[in-house]
Each structure stands twice: as C-alpha cells, then as structure tokens.
PDB file of C-alpha atoms in Angstrom:
ATOM      1  CA  HIS A   1    -177.746   1.604 -82.171  1.00  0.00           C
ATOM      2  CA  VAL A   2    -180.082  -0.422 -79.923  1.00  0.00           C
ATOM      3  CA  THR A   3    -180.479  -3.172 -82.503  1.00  0.00           C
ATOM      4  CA  LYS A   4    -176.705  -3.430 -82.779  1.00  0.00           C
ATOM      5  CA  ILE A   5    -176.398  -3.917 -79.017  1.00  0.00           C
ATOM      6  CA  LEU A   6    -179.235  -6.463 -78.954  1.00  0.00           C
ATOM      7  CA  SER A   7    -177.717  -8.462 -81.789  1.00  0.00           C
ATOM      8  CA  SER A   8    -174.318  -8.530 -80.077  1.00  0.00           C
ATOM      9  CA  VAL A   9    -175.952  -9.629 -76.798  1.00  0.00           C
ATOM     10  CA  SER A  10    -177.950 -12.359 -78.528  1.00  0.00           C
ATOM     11  CA  CYS A  11    -174.834 -13.589 -80.370  1.00  0.00           C
ATOM     12  CA  SER A  12    -172.867 -13.760 -77.136  1.00  0.00           C
ATOM     13  CA  LEU A  13    -175.744 -15.540 -75.397  1.00  0.00           C
ATOM     14  CA  THR A  14    -176.113 -18.128 -78.131  1.00  0.00           C
ATOM     15  CA  SER A  15    -172.373 -18.777 -78.297  1.00  0.00           C
ATOM     16  CA  SER A  16    -172.133 -19.183 -74.506  1.00  0.00           C
ATOM     17  CA  ALA A  17    -175.267 -21.354 -74.425  1.00  0.00           C
ATOM     18  CA  MET A  18    -173.918 -23.542 -77.204  1.00  0.00           C
ATOM     19  CA  SER A  19    -170.591 -23.987 -75.458  1.00  0.00           C
ATOM     20  CA  THR A  20    -172.271 -25.445 -72.353  1.00  0.00           C
ATOM     21  CA  HIS A  21    -173.962 -28.284 -74.263  1.00  0.00           C
ATOM     22  CA  THR A  22    -172.119 -31.562 -74.370  1.00  0.00           C
ATOM     23  CA  TYR A  23    -173.082 -34.221 -76.854  1.00  0.00           C
ATOM     24  CA  ALA A  24    -172.436 -37.906 -76.627  1.00  0.00           C
ATOM     25  CA  ASN A  25    -169.878 -39.308 -79.011  1.00  0.00           C
ATOM     26  CA  GLU A  26    -171.296 -42.785 -78.753  1.00  0.00           C
ATOM     27  CA  VAL A  27    -174.614 -44.249 -77.727  1.00  0.00           C
ATOM     28  CA  LYS A  28    -174.467 -46.191 -74.468  1.00  0.00           C
ATOM     29  CA  LEU A  29    -177.329 -48.101 -72.883  1.00  0.00           C
ATOM     30  CA  PHE A  30    -178.362 -46.223 -69.723  1.00  0.00           C
ATOM     31  CA  HIS A  31    -175.235 -44.062 -70.373  1.00  0.00           C
ATOM     32  CA  LYS A  32    -173.078 -46.944 -69.090  1.00  0.00           C
ATOM     33  CA  TRP A  33    -172.716 -49.867 -71.499  1.00  0.00           C
ATOM     34  CA  THR A  34    -171.542 -49.544 -75.069  1.00  0.00           C
ATOM     35  CA  TYR A  35    -172.846 -51.407 -78.088  1.00  0.00           C
ATOM     36  CA  ASP A  36    -169.520 -51.314 -79.948  1.00  0.00           C
ATOM     37  CA  ASP A  37    -167.917 -54.539 -78.732  1.00  0.00           C
ATOM     38  CA  ILE A  38    -171.042 -56.725 -78.848  1.00  0.00           C
ATOM     39  CA  GLU A  39    -170.605 -59.851 -80.953  1.00  0.00           C
ATOM     40  CA  VAL A  40    -173.073 -62.500 -82.053  1.00  0.00           C
ATOM     41  CA  SER A  41    -170.284 -65.006 -82.419  1.00  0.00           C
ATOM     42  CA  ASP A  42    -171.397 -68.625 -82.089  1.00  0.00           C
ATOM     43  CA  ASP A  43    -174.359 -68.794 -84.428  1.00  0.00           C
ATOM     44  CA  ILE A  44    -174.195 -66.934 -87.742  1.00  0.00           C
ATOM     45  CA  SER A  45    -177.877 -67.577 -88.443  1.00  0.00           C
ATOM     46  CA  LEU A  46    -178.893 -65.442 -85.438  1.00  0.00           C
ATOM     47  CA  GLU A  47    -177.009 -62.307 -86.518  1.00  0.00           C
ATOM     48  CA  ASP A  48    -179.986 -61.052 -88.530  1.00  0.00           C
ATOM     49  CA  TYR A  49    -182.413 -61.595 -85.635  1.00  0.00           C
ATOM     50  CA  ILE A  50    -180.431 -60.147 -82.723  1.00  0.00           C
ATOM     51  CA  ALA A  51    -180.326 -56.382 -83.267  1.00  0.00           C
ATOM     52  CA  VAL A  52    -177.311 -55.032 -81.364  1.00  0.00           C
ATOM     53  CA  LYS A  53    -175.445 -53.153 -84.084  1.00  0.00           C
ATOM     54  CA  SER A  54    -174.974 -49.383 -84.139  1.00  0.00           C
ATOM     55  CA  LYS A  55    -178.240 -48.903 -86.060  1.00  0.00           C
ATOM     56  CA  SER A  56    -180.245 -50.277 -83.141  1.00  0.00           C
ATOM     57  CA  ALA A  57    -178.235 -48.663 -80.328  1.00  0.00           C
ATOM     58  CA  GLN A  58    -180.336 -46.779 -77.773  1.00  0.00           C
ATOM     59  CA  PHE A  59    -179.821 -44.786 -74.606  1.00  0.00           C
ATOM     60  CA  VAL A  60    -183.006 -46.217 -73.065  1.00  0.00           C
ATOM     61  CA  PRO A  61    -184.868 -49.301 -74.353  1.00  0.00           C
ATOM     62  CA  HIS A  62    -188.092 -47.378 -74.845  1.00  0.00           C
ATOM     63  CA  SER A  63    -188.970 -46.418 -78.396  1.00  0.00           C
ATOM     64  CA  ALA A  64    -192.415 -46.077 -79.872  1.00  0.00           C
ATOM     65  CA  GLY A  65    -191.420 -48.270 -82.784  1.00  0.00           C
ATOM     66  CA  ARG A  66    -194.085 -50.333 -84.511  1.00  0.00           C
ATOM     67  CA  PHE A  67    -192.157 -53.547 -84.896  1.00  0.00           C
ATOM     68  CA  GLN A  68    -195.227 -55.755 -85.338  1.00  0.00           C
ATOM     69  CA  ALA A  69    -196.562 -53.939 -88.415  1.00  0.00           C
ATOM     70  CA  LYS A  70    -194.919 -56.260 -90.946  1.00  0.00           C
ATOM     71  CA  ARG A  71    -193.790 -59.837 -90.957  1.00  0.00           C
ATOM     72  CA  PHE A  72    -190.247 -60.273 -89.513  1.00  0.00           C
ATOM     73  CA  LYS A  73    -189.996 -56.577 -88.649  1.00  0.00           C
ATOM     74  CA  LYS A  74    -189.586 -57.400 -84.973  1.00  0.00           C
ATOM     75  CA  ALA A  75    -186.109 -58.672 -85.865  1.00  0.00           C
ATOM     76  CA  GLN A  76    -185.153 -54.984 -86.302  1.00  0.00           C
ATOM     77  CA  CYS A  77    -186.276 -54.156 -82.757  1.00  0.00           C
ATOM     78  CA  PRO A  78    -183.266 -53.702 -80.446  1.00  0.00           C
ATOM     79  CA  ILE A  79    -182.731 -56.813 -78.367  1.00  0.00           C
ATOM     80  CA  VAL A  80    -182.766 -54.980 -75.025  1.00  0.00           C
ATOM     81  CA  GLU A  81    -186.108 -53.419 -75.946  1.00  0.00           C
ATOM     82  CA  ARG A  82    -187.471 -56.852 -76.834  1.00  0.00           C
ATOM     83  CA  LEU A  83    -186.432 -58.022 -73.357  1.00  0.00           C
ATOM     84  CA  THR A  84    -188.170 -54.984 -71.871  1.00  0.00           C
ATOM     85  CA  ASN A  85    -191.324 -55.674 -73.875  1.00  0.00           C
ATOM     86  CA  SER A  86    -191.383 -59.308 -72.809  1.00  0.00           C
ATOM     87  CA  ILE A  87    -191.330 -58.253 -69.141  1.00  0.00           C
ATOM     88  CA  MET A  88    -194.578 -56.305 -69.681  1.00  0.00           C
ATOM     89  CA  MET A  89    -196.836 -59.345 -69.688  1.00  0.00           C
ATOM     90  CA  HIS A  90    -199.409 -61.122 -67.546  1.00  0.00           C
ATOM     91  CA  GLY A  91    -202.238 -58.710 -66.886  1.00  0.00           C
ATOM     92  CA  ARG A  92    -201.011 -56.645 -63.984  1.00  0.00           C
ATOM     93  CA  ASN A  93    -197.886 -55.562 -65.884  1.00  0.00           C
ATOM     94  CA  ASN A  94    -199.521 -54.716 -69.228  1.00  0.00           C
ATOM     95  CA  GLY A  95    -198.441 -51.338 -70.551  1.00  0.00           C
ATOM     96  CA  LYS A  96    -196.043 -50.549 -67.693  1.00  0.00           C
ATOM     97  CA  LYS A  97    -192.985 -50.051 -69.851  1.00  0.00           C
ATOM     98  CA  VAL A  98    -191.271 -47.561 -67.544  1.00  0.00           C
ATOM     99  CA  MET A  99    -191.409 -50.156 -64.782  1.00  0.00           C
ATOM    100  CA  ALA A 100    -190.003 -52.775 -67.161  1.00  0.00           C
ATOM    101  CA  VAL A 101    -187.174 -50.425 -68.189  1.00  0.00           C
ATOM    102  CA  ARG A 102    -186.331 -49.888 -64.521  1.00  0.00           C
ATOM    103  CA  ILE A 103    -186.291 -53.660 -63.903  1.00  0.00           C
ATOM    104  CA  VAL A 104    -183.971 -54.207 -66.882  1.00  0.00           C
ATOM    105  CA  LYS A 105    -181.667 -51.412 -65.691  1.00  0.00           C
ATOM    106  CA  HIS A 106    -181.405 -52.892 -62.182  1.00  0.00           C
ATOM    107  CA  ALA A 107    -180.888 -56.396 -63.587  1.00  0.00           C
ATOM    108  CA  PHE A 108    -178.115 -55.156 -65.877  1.00  0.00           C
ATOM    109  CA  GLU A 109    -176.448 -53.394 -62.929  1.00  0.00           C
ATOM    110  CA  ILE A 110    -176.494 -56.657 -60.952  1.00  0.00           C
ATOM    111  CA  VAL A 111    -175.096 -58.623 -63.916  1.00  0.00           C
ATOM    112  CA  HIS A 112    -172.341 -56.040 -64.334  1.00  0.00           C
ATOM    113  CA  LEU A 113    -171.423 -56.203 -60.640  1.00  0.00           C
ATOM    114  CA  LEU A 114    -171.340 -60.016 -60.584  1.00  0.00           C
ATOM    115  CA  THR A 115    -169.561 -60.676 -63.889  1.00  0.00           C
ATOM    116  CA  ASP A 116    -167.727 -57.375 -64.494  1.00  0.00           C
ATOM    117  CA  ALA A 117    -168.675 -57.748 -68.167  1.00  0.00           C
ATOM    118  CA  ASN A 118    -170.963 -55.882 -70.524  1.00  0.00           C
ATOM    119  CA  PRO A 119    -174.518 -56.988 -69.649  1.00  0.00           C
ATOM    120  CA  ILE A 120    -175.633 -56.549 -73.267  1.00  0.00           C
ATOM    121  CA  GLN A 121    -173.061 -59.166 -74.303  1.00  0.00           C
ATOM    122  CA  GLN A 122    -174.266 -61.418 -71.473  1.00  0.00           C
ATOM    123  CA  LEU A 123    -177.843 -61.054 -72.754  1.00  0.00           C
ATOM    124  CA  VAL A 124    -176.783 -61.926 -76.315  1.00  0.00           C
ATOM    125  CA  ASP A 125    -174.824 -64.964 -75.094  1.00  0.00           C
ATOM    126  CA  GLY A 126    -177.838 -66.125 -73.071  1.00  0.00           C
ATOM    127  CA  ILE A 127    -180.125 -65.800 -76.097  1.00  0.00           C
ATOM    128  CA  ILE A 128    -177.662 -67.776 -78.218  1.00  0.00           C
ATOM    129  CA  ASN A 129    -177.480 -70.519 -75.585  1.00  0.00           C
ATOM    130  CA  ALA A 130    -181.270 -70.677 -75.279  1.00  0.00           C
ATOM    131  CA  SER A 131    -181.999 -70.714 -79.001  1.00  0.00           C
ATOM    132  CA  PRO A 132    -183.177 -74.003 -80.489  1.00  0.00           C
ATOM    133  CA  ARG A 133    -180.925 -75.937 -82.797  1.00  0.00           C
ATOM    134  CA  GLU A 134    -182.361 -77.822 -85.733  1.00  0.00           C
ATOM    135  CA  ASP A 135    -181.109 -80.727 -87.746  1.00  0.00           C
ATOM    136  CA  SER A 136    -182.662 -83.045 -90.302  1.00  0.00           C
ATOM    137  CA  THR A 137    -183.057 -86.785 -89.986  1.00  0.00           C
ATOM    138  CA  ARG A 138    -183.863 -89.514 -92.434  1.00  0.00           C
ATOM    139  CA  ILE A 139    -187.273 -91.132 -91.997  1.00  0.00           C
ATOM    140  CA  GLY A 140    -188.408 -93.712 -94.512  1.00  0.00           C
ATOM    141  CA  SER A 141    -191.578 -95.743 -94.782  1.00  0.00           C
ATOM    142  CA  GLY A 142    -192.691 -97.836 -97.733  1.00  0.00           C
ATOM    143  CA  GLY A 143    -189.829 -96.844 -99.989  1.00  0.00           C
ATOM    144  CA  GLY A 144    -190.329 -93.084 -99.604  1.00  0.00           C
ATOM    145  CA  VAL A 145    -187.634 -91.193 -97.749  1.00  0.00           C
ATOM    146  CA  GLY A 146    -188.280 -87.862 -96.099  1.00  0.00           C
ATOM    147  CA  ARG A 147    -185.930 -85.511 -94.314  1.00  0.00           C
ATOM    148  CA  PRO A 148    -187.978 -83.622 -91.694  1.00  0.00           C
ATOM    149  CA  ALA A 149    -186.429 -81.073 -89.334  1.00  0.00           C
ATOM    150  CA  VAL A 150    -185.940 -82.234 -85.758  1.00  0.00           C
ATOM    151  CA  GLY A 151    -184.871 -80.282 -82.715  1.00  0.00           C
ATOM    152  CA  VAL A 152    -181.448 -80.987 -81.316  1.00  0.00           C
ATOM    153  CA  SER A 153    -180.433 -79.592 -77.958  1.00  0.00           C
TER     154      SER A 153
END
C-alpha cells in the first residue's frame, strides 16, 4: 500500500515538475535576436565562410568548439563567436571570453537601439563590406602573358 502511494506521489510530482519547464522554440542570440532572417546576400562566395544558418545558431557565443583543429574548419564557427574570439587578444585580454561575450552583448544592444535592426544582420553586412574583392589583370612581358589576381576595392 505504501509503495502505491509513493508511486502516485512521484508521478504527480514529475508531471507537475515537467509542466513548469518551458523550452525555446527557436534559438535566439542572448534570447533576443533570431538567426532566421539573416541573409548573406551580396556576395555568394562568402556564404560558406559566414556561419549564421540554423546549424550554427547559439544562445551565447561561447562554445568549447575546436575550430582550429583542421584546415578551413574555422569557417564552421558561428560568426558571432568568431567576433567574440577576436576581441580576446593583446595580452591583457587573453582567455577572458566571458568579458568578450559581455562586450559583444552590450555592443549588439547599442546597435539594436541605434538602427532598430537585427545586430547579427548588421554584423554580416559589415563583414561583407569589409571583405576584399579580387579580380585578375593581364600582365605581359616578353611575349608571355600572365593573369595574376589583384585586389580591387
């Protein structure tokens, strides 16, 4: 009889405990900005190197991912986390990732207040604008013609 009472109590406790949990339907950066409407629109060649799709969506840009283990694996690192990692440089800031996450969060809040747009999209647009453009030119000497790549801004 006691085991029957204990099992009914434990069932009611687990059902009430499970009903209080709420789960996120979508992943939002800092629980504010969604990754769904982010587009890498201008440059098709950068789509593979700017990771903002649903696979790389995070709540906080702090994963323990080893994105330097293989060649070109850092392209799979979420772009906001790459920004966070690049803030942790220059001696006194080495290894202070929590501080870098806080700086990125405050910067994104300021960008959102000033532009009233998704700061992740603003970051992607800034990266696209800052990326180098390449073209080829024709250079010939002594009958031989070469087509080396040159930077075009």
